[in-house]
XYZ file of C-alpha atoms in Angstrom:
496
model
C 37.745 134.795 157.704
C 36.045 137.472 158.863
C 33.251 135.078 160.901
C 36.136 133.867 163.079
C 36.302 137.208 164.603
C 32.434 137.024 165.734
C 30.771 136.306 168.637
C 28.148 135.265 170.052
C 26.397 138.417 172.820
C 23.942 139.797 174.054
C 21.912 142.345 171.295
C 19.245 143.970 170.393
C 17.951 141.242 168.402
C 18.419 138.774 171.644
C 20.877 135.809 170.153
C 21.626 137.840 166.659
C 25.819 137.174 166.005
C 27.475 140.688 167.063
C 31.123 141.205 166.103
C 32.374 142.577 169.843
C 29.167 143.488 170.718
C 28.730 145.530 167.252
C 26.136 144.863 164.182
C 28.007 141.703 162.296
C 28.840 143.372 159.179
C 31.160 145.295 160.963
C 33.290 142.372 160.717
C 32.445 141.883 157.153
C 33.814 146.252 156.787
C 36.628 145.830 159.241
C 38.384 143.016 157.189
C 38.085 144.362 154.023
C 39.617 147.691 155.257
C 41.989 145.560 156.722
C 42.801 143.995 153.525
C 42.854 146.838 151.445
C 45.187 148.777 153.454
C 47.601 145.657 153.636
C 48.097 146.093 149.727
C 47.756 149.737 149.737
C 50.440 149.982 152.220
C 52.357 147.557 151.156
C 52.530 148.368 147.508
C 52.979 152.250 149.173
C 56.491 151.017 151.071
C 57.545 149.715 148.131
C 56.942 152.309 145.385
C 60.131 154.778 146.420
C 62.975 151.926 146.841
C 61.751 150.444 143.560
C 61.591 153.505 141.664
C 65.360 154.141 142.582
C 66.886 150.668 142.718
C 69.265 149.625 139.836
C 67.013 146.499 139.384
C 64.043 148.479 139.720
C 63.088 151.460 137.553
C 66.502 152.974 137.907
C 65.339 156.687 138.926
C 66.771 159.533 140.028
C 65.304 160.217 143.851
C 63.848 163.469 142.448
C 61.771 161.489 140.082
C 60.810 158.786 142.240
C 59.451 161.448 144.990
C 57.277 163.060 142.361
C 55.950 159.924 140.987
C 54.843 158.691 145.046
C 53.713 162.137 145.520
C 51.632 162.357 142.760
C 50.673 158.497 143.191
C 49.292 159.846 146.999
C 47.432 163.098 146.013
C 45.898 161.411 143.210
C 44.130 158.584 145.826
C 42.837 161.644 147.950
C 42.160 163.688 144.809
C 39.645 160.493 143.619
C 38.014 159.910 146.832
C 35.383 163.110 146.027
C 34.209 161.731 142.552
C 34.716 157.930 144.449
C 31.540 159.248 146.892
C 30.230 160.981 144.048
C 29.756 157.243 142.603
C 28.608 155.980 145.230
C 25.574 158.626 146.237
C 25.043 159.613 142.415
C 25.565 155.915 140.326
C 26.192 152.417 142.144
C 25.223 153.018 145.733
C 27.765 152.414 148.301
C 27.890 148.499 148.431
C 28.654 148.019 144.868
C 31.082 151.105 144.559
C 33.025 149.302 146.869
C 33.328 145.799 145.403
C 34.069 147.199 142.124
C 36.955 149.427 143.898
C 38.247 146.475 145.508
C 38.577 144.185 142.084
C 40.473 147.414 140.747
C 42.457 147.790 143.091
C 43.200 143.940 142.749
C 44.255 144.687 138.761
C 46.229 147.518 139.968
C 48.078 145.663 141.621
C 48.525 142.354 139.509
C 49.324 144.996 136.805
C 52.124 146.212 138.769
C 53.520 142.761 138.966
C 54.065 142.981 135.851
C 57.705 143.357 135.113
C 57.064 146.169 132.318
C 57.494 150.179 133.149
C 54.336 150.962 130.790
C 52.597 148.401 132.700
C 53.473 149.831 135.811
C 52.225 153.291 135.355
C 49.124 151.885 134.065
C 48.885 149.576 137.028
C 49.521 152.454 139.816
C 46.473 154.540 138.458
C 44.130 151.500 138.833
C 45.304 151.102 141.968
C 44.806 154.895 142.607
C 41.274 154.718 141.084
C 40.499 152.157 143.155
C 41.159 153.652 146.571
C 39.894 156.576 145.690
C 36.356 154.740 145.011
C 36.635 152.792 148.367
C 38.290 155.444 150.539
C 34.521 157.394 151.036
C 31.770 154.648 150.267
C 33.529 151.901 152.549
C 32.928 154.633 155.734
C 29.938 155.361 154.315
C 28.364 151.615 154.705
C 30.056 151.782 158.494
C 27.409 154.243 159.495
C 24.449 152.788 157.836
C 25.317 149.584 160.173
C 23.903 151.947 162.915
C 20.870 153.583 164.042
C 21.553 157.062 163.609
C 24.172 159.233 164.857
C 22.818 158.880 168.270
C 23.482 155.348 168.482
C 25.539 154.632 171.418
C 27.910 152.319 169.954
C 28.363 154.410 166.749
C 31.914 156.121 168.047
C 33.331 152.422 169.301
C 32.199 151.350 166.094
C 34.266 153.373 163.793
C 37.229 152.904 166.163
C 37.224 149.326 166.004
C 36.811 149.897 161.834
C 39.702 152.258 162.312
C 42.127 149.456 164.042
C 41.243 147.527 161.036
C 43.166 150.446 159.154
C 46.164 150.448 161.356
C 46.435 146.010 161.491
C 46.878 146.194 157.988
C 48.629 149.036 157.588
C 51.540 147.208 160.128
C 51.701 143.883 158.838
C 52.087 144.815 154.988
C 55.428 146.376 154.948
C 56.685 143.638 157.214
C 55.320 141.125 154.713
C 55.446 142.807 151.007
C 58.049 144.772 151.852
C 60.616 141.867 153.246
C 59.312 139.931 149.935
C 59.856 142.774 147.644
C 63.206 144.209 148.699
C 65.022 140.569 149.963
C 63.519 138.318 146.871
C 61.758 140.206 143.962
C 60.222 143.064 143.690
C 57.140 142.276 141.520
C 56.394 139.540 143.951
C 55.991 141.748 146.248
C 53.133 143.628 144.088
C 51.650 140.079 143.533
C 51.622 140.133 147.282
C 49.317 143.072 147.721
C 47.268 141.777 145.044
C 46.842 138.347 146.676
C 45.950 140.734 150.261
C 43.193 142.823 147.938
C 41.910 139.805 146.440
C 41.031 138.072 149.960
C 39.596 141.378 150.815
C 36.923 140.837 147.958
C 36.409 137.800 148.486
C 35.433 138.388 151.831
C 33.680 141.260 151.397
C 31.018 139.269 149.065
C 30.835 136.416 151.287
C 29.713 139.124 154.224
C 27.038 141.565 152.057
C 24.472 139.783 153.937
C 25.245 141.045 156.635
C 25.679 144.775 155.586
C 22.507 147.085 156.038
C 20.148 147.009 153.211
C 20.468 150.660 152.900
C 23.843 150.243 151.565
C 22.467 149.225 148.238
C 20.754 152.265 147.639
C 21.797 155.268 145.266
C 20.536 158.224 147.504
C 20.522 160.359 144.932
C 20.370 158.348 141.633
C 21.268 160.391 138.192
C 18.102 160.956 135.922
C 17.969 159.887 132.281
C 19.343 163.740 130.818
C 22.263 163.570 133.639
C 23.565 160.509 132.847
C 23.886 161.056 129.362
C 25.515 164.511 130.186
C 27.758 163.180 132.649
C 28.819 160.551 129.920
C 28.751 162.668 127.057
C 31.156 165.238 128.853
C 33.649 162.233 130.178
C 33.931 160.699 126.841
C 34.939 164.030 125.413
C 37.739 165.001 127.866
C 38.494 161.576 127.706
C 39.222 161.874 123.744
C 40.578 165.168 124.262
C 43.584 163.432 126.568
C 43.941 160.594 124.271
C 44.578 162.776 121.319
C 46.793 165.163 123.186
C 49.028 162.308 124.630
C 48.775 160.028 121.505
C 50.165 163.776 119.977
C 53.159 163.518 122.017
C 54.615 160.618 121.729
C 53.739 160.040 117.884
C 55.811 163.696 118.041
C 58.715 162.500 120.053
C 58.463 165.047 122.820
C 56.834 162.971 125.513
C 58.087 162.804 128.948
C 57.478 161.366 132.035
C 56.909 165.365 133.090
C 53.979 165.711 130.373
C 51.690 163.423 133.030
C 52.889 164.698 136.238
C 53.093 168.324 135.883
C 49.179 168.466 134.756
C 48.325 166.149 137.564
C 50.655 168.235 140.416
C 49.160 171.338 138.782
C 44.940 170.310 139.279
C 46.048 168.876 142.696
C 47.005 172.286 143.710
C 44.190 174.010 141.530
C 41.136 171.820 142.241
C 41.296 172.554 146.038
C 41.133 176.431 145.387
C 38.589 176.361 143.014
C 36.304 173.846 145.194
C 36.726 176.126 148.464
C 36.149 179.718 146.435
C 32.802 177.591 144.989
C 31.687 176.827 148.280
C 32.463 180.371 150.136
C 31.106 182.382 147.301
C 27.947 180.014 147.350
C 25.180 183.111 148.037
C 22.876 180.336 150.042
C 25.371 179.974 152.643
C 24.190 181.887 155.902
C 26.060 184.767 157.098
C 27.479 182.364 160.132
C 28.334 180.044 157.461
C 30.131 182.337 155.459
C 32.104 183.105 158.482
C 32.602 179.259 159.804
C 34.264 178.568 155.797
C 36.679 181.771 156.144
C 37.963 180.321 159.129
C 37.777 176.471 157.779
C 40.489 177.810 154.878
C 42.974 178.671 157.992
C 42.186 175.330 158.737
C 42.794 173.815 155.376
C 46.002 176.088 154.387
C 47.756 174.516 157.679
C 46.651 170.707 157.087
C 48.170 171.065 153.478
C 52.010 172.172 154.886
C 51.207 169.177 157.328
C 50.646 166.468 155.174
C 53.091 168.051 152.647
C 55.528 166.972 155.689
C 54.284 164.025 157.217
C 53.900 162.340 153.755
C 57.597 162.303 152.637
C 57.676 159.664 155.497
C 57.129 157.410 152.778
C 59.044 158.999 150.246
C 62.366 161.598 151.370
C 62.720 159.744 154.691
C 62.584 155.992 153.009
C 64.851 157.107 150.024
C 67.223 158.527 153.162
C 67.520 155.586 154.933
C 68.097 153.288 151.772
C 71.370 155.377 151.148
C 72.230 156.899 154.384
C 71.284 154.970 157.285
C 72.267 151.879 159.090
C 69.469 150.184 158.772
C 69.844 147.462 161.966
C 69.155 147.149 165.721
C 71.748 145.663 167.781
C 73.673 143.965 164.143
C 69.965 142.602 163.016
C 69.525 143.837 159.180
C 65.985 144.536 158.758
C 64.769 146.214 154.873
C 64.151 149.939 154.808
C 60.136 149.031 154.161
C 59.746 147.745 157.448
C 60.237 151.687 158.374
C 56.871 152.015 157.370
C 55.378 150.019 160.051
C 56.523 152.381 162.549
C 53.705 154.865 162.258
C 50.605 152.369 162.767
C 52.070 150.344 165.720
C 52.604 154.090 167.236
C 49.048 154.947 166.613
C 47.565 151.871 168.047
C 49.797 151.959 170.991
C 49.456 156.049 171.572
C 45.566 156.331 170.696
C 43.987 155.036 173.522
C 46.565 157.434 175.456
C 45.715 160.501 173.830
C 42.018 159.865 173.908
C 41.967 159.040 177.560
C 44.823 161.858 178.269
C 42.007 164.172 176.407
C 39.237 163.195 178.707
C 41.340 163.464 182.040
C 41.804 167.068 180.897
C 38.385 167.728 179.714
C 36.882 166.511 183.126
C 39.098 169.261 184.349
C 37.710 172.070 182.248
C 41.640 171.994 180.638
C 41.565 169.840 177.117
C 43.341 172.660 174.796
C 40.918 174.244 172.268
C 40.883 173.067 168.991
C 42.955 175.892 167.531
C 45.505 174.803 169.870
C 45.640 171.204 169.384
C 45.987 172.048 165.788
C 48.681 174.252 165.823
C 50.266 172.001 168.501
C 50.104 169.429 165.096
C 51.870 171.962 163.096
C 54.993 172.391 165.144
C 55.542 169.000 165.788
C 55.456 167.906 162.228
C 57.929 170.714 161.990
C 59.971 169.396 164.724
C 60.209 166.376 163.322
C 61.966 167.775 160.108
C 64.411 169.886 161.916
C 65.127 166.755 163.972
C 65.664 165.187 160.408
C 69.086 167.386 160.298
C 70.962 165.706 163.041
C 70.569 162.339 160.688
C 71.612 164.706 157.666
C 74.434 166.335 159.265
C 75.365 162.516 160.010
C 75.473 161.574 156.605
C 76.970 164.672 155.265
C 80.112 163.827 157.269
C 80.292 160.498 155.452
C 78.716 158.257 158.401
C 75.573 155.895 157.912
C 72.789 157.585 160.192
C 71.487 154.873 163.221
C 68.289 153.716 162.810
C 67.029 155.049 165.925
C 67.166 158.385 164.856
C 64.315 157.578 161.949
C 62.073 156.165 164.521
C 62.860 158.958 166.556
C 61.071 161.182 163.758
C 58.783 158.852 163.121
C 57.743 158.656 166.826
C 57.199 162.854 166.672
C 55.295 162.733 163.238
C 52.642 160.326 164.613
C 52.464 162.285 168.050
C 51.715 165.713 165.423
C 48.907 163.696 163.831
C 47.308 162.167 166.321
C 47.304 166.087 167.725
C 45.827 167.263 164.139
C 44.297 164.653 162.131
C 41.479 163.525 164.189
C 40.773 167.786 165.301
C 41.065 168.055 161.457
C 38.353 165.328 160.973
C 35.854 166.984 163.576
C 36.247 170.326 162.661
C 35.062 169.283 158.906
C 32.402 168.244 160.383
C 31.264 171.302 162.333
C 32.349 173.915 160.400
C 30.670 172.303 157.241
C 27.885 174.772 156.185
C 24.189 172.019 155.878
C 24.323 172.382 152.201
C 27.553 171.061 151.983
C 27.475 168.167 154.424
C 28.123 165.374 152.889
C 30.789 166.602 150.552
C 33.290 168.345 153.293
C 34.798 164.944 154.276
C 36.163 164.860 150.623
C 37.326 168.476 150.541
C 39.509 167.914 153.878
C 40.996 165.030 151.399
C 42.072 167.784 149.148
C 44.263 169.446 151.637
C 46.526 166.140 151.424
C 46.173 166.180 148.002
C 47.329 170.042 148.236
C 50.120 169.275 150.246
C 51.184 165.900 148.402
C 51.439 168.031 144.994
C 53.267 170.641 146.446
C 56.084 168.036 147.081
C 55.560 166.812 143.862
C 55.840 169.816 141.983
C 58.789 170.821 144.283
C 60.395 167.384 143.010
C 59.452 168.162 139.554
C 61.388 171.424 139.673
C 64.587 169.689 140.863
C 65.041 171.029 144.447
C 66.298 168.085 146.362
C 63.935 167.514 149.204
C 66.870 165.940 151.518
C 68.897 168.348 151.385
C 69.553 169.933 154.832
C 68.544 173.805 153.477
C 65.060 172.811 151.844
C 64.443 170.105 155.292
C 64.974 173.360 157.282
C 62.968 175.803 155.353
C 59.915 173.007 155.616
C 59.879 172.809 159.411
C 60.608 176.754 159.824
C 57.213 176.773 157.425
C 55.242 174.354 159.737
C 56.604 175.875 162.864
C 55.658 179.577 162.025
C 51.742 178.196 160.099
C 51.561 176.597 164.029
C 52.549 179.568 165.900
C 50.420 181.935 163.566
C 47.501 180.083 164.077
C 47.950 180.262 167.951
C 48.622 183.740 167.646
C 45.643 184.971 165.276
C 43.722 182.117 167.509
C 41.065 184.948 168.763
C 40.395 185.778 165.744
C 40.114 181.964 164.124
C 37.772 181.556 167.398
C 35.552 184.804 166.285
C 35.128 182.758 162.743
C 34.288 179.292 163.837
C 31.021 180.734 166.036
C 29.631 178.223 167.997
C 32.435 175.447 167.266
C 34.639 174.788 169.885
């Protein structure tokens, strides 16, 4: 698979294979990304309309949104002790095929036409991408030689397409399967798309850098046992505590999603006050993390928004919208295409619309990019009332209106997420370097359990008061952040 996308070019090497002029195992990474976000996606456009269909699951929407918004902030919750595996225990390269066979149970699990199964199945999965999510990056890096290498940047953005190909194509394919013949087909799907990934991704190793096999920083002897001695305990501790409530009777679904809602909301607080009471850190440092938490407080409402995409919008449009262009029927998954076909179309136009400005002296600061992000996310949700009001008058919503917020939700992150990316990196004080990337994961993780816990709680997350109070929040995080932007600017130093 992945050698019919080589060719043959001029390198380094002189007649070495280069995969568009790029080290070859960057074919050998791009396809299993690929792969891996065609069942991750897939599986992802399914979860919601499953959840609540009468031959599904049968759930309330309430439910169903705090069981995908849990699902979501537990994958970004894993993906810090996922690169913790990878630099501490199995080294990059085999932290990643292990991941990928996971995520290939996860999945087949999920086939499986049994709710215990399913639950079971959806934390493999989540396990799984949360091992891959940091390691498989990782490996694109060591394909280069340094940061300085030249092709490093086209690198990761031809790794990143890899992302978005898959991410396309899986709702168009699982999610046609799924809805329109049977729904655990449609998991076996995803599973089939994970297991090529795999398979691929062994057949290529050769070609991955050497350095990928490597545990940096390898756990002695005494750690090891620690580490495992301390798992196994917590590990019993859960056991007997849930074993407890269901030999009691009492168990709920709630018993496993409030305690996961509640660390996803707890774990990101207690990792930032770690790091900004850490007495090492310089006095610029110091500074650079105060104003990182601005930062990190704003990206959480953000992705608390743009993350019911998949969830309040998708349950919206099963029941209230008229889902077809022009009297062609098309399923409500194929909604979740939307977003990457934007980003791959509106990238290369944003990155070039960037540079026009910057050879100007006029690309917008970071601080305003980011709070640019903030009120178009929240734009998009007060756009979400017109559809509402629709539907509240006892009409079925057009379609066009959903792409419509669609369209503004991936114009907001294509304004954030990539500042939110860079400014990790900057802002990261030396001693925590390599561990930043997964602490801007938390603030999804932040956001995704605040719409779980919201869902937990009962407050219906379509209805037109809560939509509005959301983008009012967004909106007025954006404009305080532009406002109090001197001041953000006085904290980030150097970083511009």
């Amino acid at each position: 698979m992945a050698s019919s996308l080589t060719k043959d070019s001029a390198s380094t090497t002189g007649s070495e294979k280069t995969f568009f002029g790029h080290p070859r195992g960057l074919a050998t990474l791009f396809m299993t990304e690929m792969w891996e976000r065609f069942s991750y996606y897939g599986m992802r456009a399914l979860l919601p309309l499953y959840l609540i269909a009468p031959n599904g699951l049968d759930m309330n929407p309430g439910t169903a949104t705090a069981i995908y918004s849990v699902y979501l902030s537990l994958v970004y919750l894993l993906a810090m002790p996922g690169g913790w595996f990878g630099d501490r225990v199995w080294g990059p390269r085999k932290t990643v095929a292990i991941a990928g066979a996971t995520i290939m149970l996860g999945h087949l699990v999920l086939a499986l036409p049994s709710e215990g199964t399913f639950f079971a199945g959806l934390g493999l999965v989540a396990i799984g991408s949360g091992l891959l999510k940091s390691n498989i990056s990782t490996m694109v890096g060591h394909l280069y030689d340094g940061p300085d290498d030249p092709r490093r940047d086209g690198g990761f953005t031809i790794f990143y397409m890899g992302i978005n190909l898959g991410a396309f194509a899986a709702p168009l394919v699982i999610g046609t399967i799924g809805e329109n013949v049977d729904w655990h087909l449609g998991f076996a799907l995803a599973a089939l798309g994970m297991g090529l990934g795999v398979a691929q991704f062994l057949l290529g190793t050769r070609h991955l850098n050497e350095r990928s096999l490597i545990v940096p920083k390898p756990l002695s002897a005494d750690e090891r046992a620690s580490t495992l001695r301390k798992a196994m305990i917590w590990m019993g501790v859960a056991a007997v505590f849930y074993i407890g409530t269901v030999v009691t009777g009492v168990y709920t679904l709630n018993w496993l999603l409030v305690p996961i809602t509640i660390a996803g909301l707890v774990i990101p607080v207690l990792v930032l006050t770690r790091i900004k009471r850490d007495k090492e850190l310089s006095d610029t440092e110091q500074k650079k993390m105060s104003g990182y938490i601005w930062f990190f407080v704003a990206a959480a409402i953000f992705w608390m928004i743009y993350d019911q995409g998949g969830s309040t919008l998708a349950i919206f449009a099963d029941s209230s919208a008229e889902n077809s262009v022009l009297g062609w029927d098309f399923p409500v998954s194929w909604y979740q295409s939307v977003n990457p076909v934007l980003i791959m179309a509106l990238a290369p136009v944003f990155a070039a619309f960037w540079m026009a400005l910057n050879r100007r002296g006029k690309e917008p600061s970071t601080i305003v990019k980011f709070s640019s992000g903030l009120v178009l996310v929240g734009a998009s949700f007060f756009l979400f009332l017109l559809p509402l009001t629709i539907a509240g008058d006892g009409h079925k919503a057009a379609a066009m209106w959903l792409v419509a917020i669609y369209f503004v939700q991936t114009v907001a992150e294509l304004t954030l997420s990539p500042v939110g990316l860079s400014v990790t990196t900057k802002m990261a004080p030396a001693k925590y370097a390599s561990q930043m990337m997964g602490v801007w994961f938390l603030a999804v993780t932040a956001g995704d359990c605040t719409t779980g816990l919201l869902s937990i709680a009962g407050v219906e997350l379509n209805g037109t008061g809560v939509v509005a109070l959301q983008a009012a929040l967004a909106v007025a995080a954006g404009v305080a952040i532009f406002m109090y932007r001197g001041k953000v600017k006085t904290l980030m130093g150097d970083v511009r």
